[in-house]
Amino acid sequence: MKVLTDEHLPREVAAALRQKWPSFDAVSIFDTSYRGLPDPPLLEILDADKRVLVTRDVNSVPRHAKARLAEGKTHGGIIQTASARRRAGADSAPDRSGGKARRGGLDLPLRLALNSKR
């Protein structure tokens, strides 16, 4: 599976995915020229590359993905995960750490998946 973690996730998430599942072609947006690119052209690029977007963005990415589908276009796929803090309402701002993980900064579902023994 080819995935791109976006600016809402620390750079280390892509590295952790590669370590946990070596068959994953996981790349952080911080390690590409796509950083800062608006969602519509990013979704276009990911569709052409057959790469899935992994994001916390529950606002603009779904809206742009639906617009693409309404136009008869596809996208590479989207995996959305909300942080435990955001679900609790304590963290409404996206991660702007420049891709550096903060203590406890990984999404709870990703943390659980990366720590699973499967």
PDB file of C-alpha atoms in Angstrom:
ATOM      1  CA  MET A   1       0.000   0.000   0.000  1.00  0.00           C
ATOM      2  CA  LYS A   2       1.225   3.477  -0.849  1.00  0.00           C
ATOM      3  CA  VAL A   3       0.318   6.191   1.659  1.00  0.00           C
ATOM      4  CA  LEU A   4       1.116   9.843   2.263  1.00  0.00           C
ATOM      5  CA  THR A   5       0.719  11.277   5.756  1.00  0.00           C
ATOM      6  CA  ASP A   6      -0.263  14.929   5.551  1.00  0.00           C
ATOM      7  CA  GLU A   7       0.660  18.067   7.470  1.00  0.00           C
ATOM      8  CA  HIS A   8      -1.780  17.223  10.245  1.00  0.00           C
ATOM      9  CA  LEU A   9       0.366  14.244  11.286  1.00  0.00           C
ATOM     10  CA  PRO A  10       3.924  14.217  12.620  1.00  0.00           C
ATOM     11  CA  ARG A  11       6.626  13.029  10.212  1.00  0.00           C
ATOM     12  CA  GLU A  12       7.312  10.064  12.491  1.00  0.00           C
ATOM     13  CA  VAL A  13       3.940   8.476  11.667  1.00  0.00           C
ATOM     14  CA  ALA A  14       5.118   7.540   8.147  1.00  0.00           C
ATOM     15  CA  ALA A  15       8.347   6.102   9.563  1.00  0.00           C
ATOM     16  CA  ALA A  16       6.412   4.109  12.158  1.00  0.00           C
ATOM     17  CA  LEU A  17       4.092   2.720   9.471  1.00  0.00           C
ATOM     18  CA  ARG A  18       7.090   1.598   7.390  1.00  0.00           C
ATOM     19  CA  GLN A  19       8.696   0.001  10.429  1.00  0.00           C
ATOM     20  CA  LYS A  20       5.527  -1.809  11.504  1.00  0.00           C
ATOM     21  CA  TRP A  21       4.545  -2.870   7.975  1.00  0.00           C
ATOM     22  CA  PRO A  22       7.622  -2.990   5.704  1.00  0.00           C
ATOM     23  CA  SER A  23       5.412  -3.507   2.640  1.00  0.00           C
ATOM     24  CA  PHE A  24       3.924  -0.018   3.162  1.00  0.00           C
ATOM     25  CA  ASP A  25       5.334   2.690   0.929  1.00  0.00           C
ATOM     26  CA  ALA A  26       4.619   5.374   3.543  1.00  0.00           C
ATOM     27  CA  VAL A  27       5.871   8.913   2.962  1.00  0.00           C
ATOM     28  CA  SER A  28       5.402  12.040   5.064  1.00  0.00           C
ATOM     29  CA  ILE A  29       4.357  15.177   3.225  1.00  0.00           C
ATOM     30  CA  PHE A  30       7.243  16.867   5.062  1.00  0.00           C
ATOM     31  CA  ASP A  31       9.631  14.752   2.957  1.00  0.00           C
ATOM     32  CA  THR A  32       8.065  15.762  -0.370  1.00  0.00           C
ATOM     33  CA  SER A  33       7.560  18.878  -2.453  1.00  0.00           C
ATOM     34  CA  TYR A  34       3.799  18.692  -1.718  1.00  0.00           C
ATOM     35  CA  ARG A  35       3.982  20.509   1.613  1.00  0.00           C
ATOM     36  CA  GLY A  36       1.640  23.501   1.613  1.00  0.00           C
ATOM     37  CA  LEU A  37      -0.155  22.351  -1.532  1.00  0.00           C
ATOM     38  CA  PRO A  38      -3.919  22.963  -1.442  1.00  0.00           C
ATOM     39  CA  ASP A  39      -6.103  19.870  -1.143  1.00  0.00           C
ATOM     40  CA  PRO A  40      -7.507  19.756  -4.724  1.00  0.00           C
ATOM     41  CA  PRO A  41      -4.130  19.491  -6.513  1.00  0.00           C
ATOM     42  CA  LEU A  42      -2.813  17.190  -3.782  1.00  0.00           C
ATOM     43  CA  LEU A  43      -5.751  14.815  -4.285  1.00  0.00           C
ATOM     44  CA  GLU A  44      -5.094  14.931  -8.042  1.00  0.00           C
ATOM     45  CA  ILE A  45      -1.432  13.978  -7.534  1.00  0.00           C
ATOM     46  CA  LEU A  46      -2.294  11.205  -5.094  1.00  0.00           C
ATOM     47  CA  ASP A  47      -4.883   9.816  -7.511  1.00  0.00           C
ATOM     48  CA  ALA A  48      -2.311   9.690 -10.319  1.00  0.00           C
ATOM     49  CA  ASP A  49       0.189   8.020  -7.964  1.00  0.00           C
ATOM     50  CA  LYS A  50      -2.438   5.608  -6.534  1.00  0.00           C
ATOM     51  CA  ARG A  51      -1.422   6.763  -3.063  1.00  0.00           C
ATOM     52  CA  VAL A  52      -3.774   6.926  -0.052  1.00  0.00           C
ATOM     53  CA  LEU A  53      -3.874  10.106   2.036  1.00  0.00           C
ATOM     54  CA  VAL A  54      -3.690   9.628   5.814  1.00  0.00           C
ATOM     55  CA  THR A  55      -5.007  12.713   7.594  1.00  0.00           C
ATOM     56  CA  ARG A  56      -6.673  14.159  10.688  1.00  0.00           C
ATOM     57  CA  ASP A  57      -8.432  16.739   8.505  1.00  0.00           C
ATOM     58  CA  VAL A  58     -12.158  16.224   8.921  1.00  0.00           C
ATOM     59  CA  ASN A  59     -13.148  19.486   7.220  1.00  0.00           C
ATOM     60  CA  SER A  60     -11.520  20.390   3.919  1.00  0.00           C
ATOM     61  CA  VAL A  61     -10.226  17.010   2.677  1.00  0.00           C
ATOM     62  CA  PRO A  62     -13.664  15.312   2.761  1.00  0.00           C
ATOM     63  CA  ARG A  63     -15.246  18.343   1.091  1.00  0.00           C
ATOM     64  CA  HIS A  64     -12.682  18.345  -1.736  1.00  0.00           C
ATOM     65  CA  ALA A  65     -12.885  14.561  -2.115  1.00  0.00           C
ATOM     66  CA  LYS A  66     -16.685  14.773  -2.495  1.00  0.00           C
ATOM     67  CA  ALA A  67     -16.276  17.549  -5.072  1.00  0.00           C
ATOM     68  CA  ARG A  68     -13.890  15.343  -7.076  1.00  0.00           C
ATOM     69  CA  LEU A  69     -16.377  12.474  -7.006  1.00  0.00           C
ATOM     70  CA  ALA A  70     -19.200  14.802  -8.100  1.00  0.00           C
ATOM     71  CA  GLU A  71     -17.030  15.778 -11.096  1.00  0.00           C
ATOM     72  CA  GLY A  72     -16.583  12.110 -11.990  1.00  0.00           C
ATOM     73  CA  LYS A  73     -12.987  12.078 -10.729  1.00  0.00           C
ATOM     74  CA  THR A  74     -11.478   9.711  -8.200  1.00  0.00           C
ATOM     75  CA  HIS A  75      -8.767  10.004  -5.573  1.00  0.00           C
ATOM     76  CA  GLY A  76      -6.181   7.580  -4.235  1.00  0.00           C
ATOM     77  CA  GLY A  77      -8.176   6.971  -1.073  1.00  0.00           C
ATOM     78  CA  ILE A  78      -8.380   8.693   2.292  1.00  0.00           C
ATOM     79  CA  ILE A  79      -7.798   7.340   5.779  1.00  0.00           C
ATOM     80  CA  GLN A  80      -9.120   9.787   8.353  1.00  0.00           C
ATOM     81  CA  THR A  81      -8.183   9.567  11.970  1.00  0.00           C
ATOM     82  CA  ALA A  82      -9.051  12.099  14.639  1.00  0.00           C
ATOM     83  CA  SER A  83      -6.714  12.566  17.547  1.00  0.00           C
ATOM     84  CA  ALA A  84      -7.876  11.486  20.966  1.00  0.00           C
ATOM     85  CA  ARG A  85      -7.428  15.089  22.134  1.00  0.00           C
ATOM     86  CA  ARG A  86      -9.535  16.443  19.290  1.00  0.00           C
ATOM     87  CA  ARG A  87     -12.296  13.933  19.943  1.00  0.00           C
ATOM     88  CA  ALA A  88     -12.243  15.081  23.549  1.00  0.00           C
ATOM     89  CA  GLY A  89     -12.465  18.685  22.338  1.00  0.00           C
ATOM     90  CA  ALA A  90      -9.147  19.719  23.888  1.00  0.00           C
ATOM     91  CA  ASP A  91      -7.217  20.198  20.638  1.00  0.00           C
ATOM     92  CA  SER A  92      -9.131  21.891  17.856  1.00  0.00           C
ATOM     93  CA  ALA A  93      -6.089  23.155  15.934  1.00  0.00           C
ATOM     94  CA  PRO A  94      -4.174  21.003  13.444  1.00  0.00           C
ATOM     95  CA  ASP A  95      -0.630  19.909  14.214  1.00  0.00           C
ATOM     96  CA  ARG A  96       1.676  22.721  13.121  1.00  0.00           C
ATOM     97  CA  SER A  97       4.813  21.206  14.628  1.00  0.00           C
ATOM     98  CA  GLY A  98       6.605  20.956  11.301  1.00  0.00           C
ATOM     99  CA  GLY A  99       6.337  17.186  11.428  1.00  0.00           C
ATOM    100  CA  LYS A 100       7.926  16.737  14.835  1.00  0.00           C
ATOM    101  CA  ALA A 101       6.005  14.432  17.120  1.00  0.00           C
ATOM    102  CA  ARG A 102       5.090  15.773  20.513  1.00  0.00           C
ATOM    103  CA  ARG A 103       4.673  13.592  23.553  1.00  0.00           C
ATOM    104  CA  GLY A 104       1.400  11.802  23.089  1.00  0.00           C
ATOM    105  CA  GLY A 105       0.973  13.471  19.691  1.00  0.00           C
ATOM    106  CA  LEU A 106       0.170  10.338  17.697  1.00  0.00           C
ATOM    107  CA  ASP A 107      -3.471   9.596  17.042  1.00  0.00           C
ATOM    108  CA  LEU A 108      -4.886   7.041  19.429  1.00  0.00           C
ATOM    109  CA  PRO A 109      -5.973   4.649  16.613  1.00  0.00           C
ATOM    110  CA  LEU A 110      -2.523   4.870  15.002  1.00  0.00           C
ATOM    111  CA  ARG A 111      -0.826   4.401  18.367  1.00  0.00           C
ATOM    112  CA  LEU A 112      -2.899   1.296  18.991  1.00  0.00           C
ATOM    113  CA  ALA A 113      -2.201  -0.102  15.519  1.00  0.00           C
ATOM    114  CA  LEU A 114       1.514   0.589  15.736  1.00  0.00           C
ATOM    115  CA  ASN A 115       1.737  -1.004  19.177  1.00  0.00           C
ATOM    116  CA  SER A 116      -0.346  -4.068  18.311  1.00  0.00           C
ATOM    117  CA  LYS A 117       1.410  -7.421  18.230  1.00  0.00           C
ATOM    118  CA  ARG A 118      -0.289  -8.460  14.976  1.00  0.00           C
TER     119      ARG A 118
END
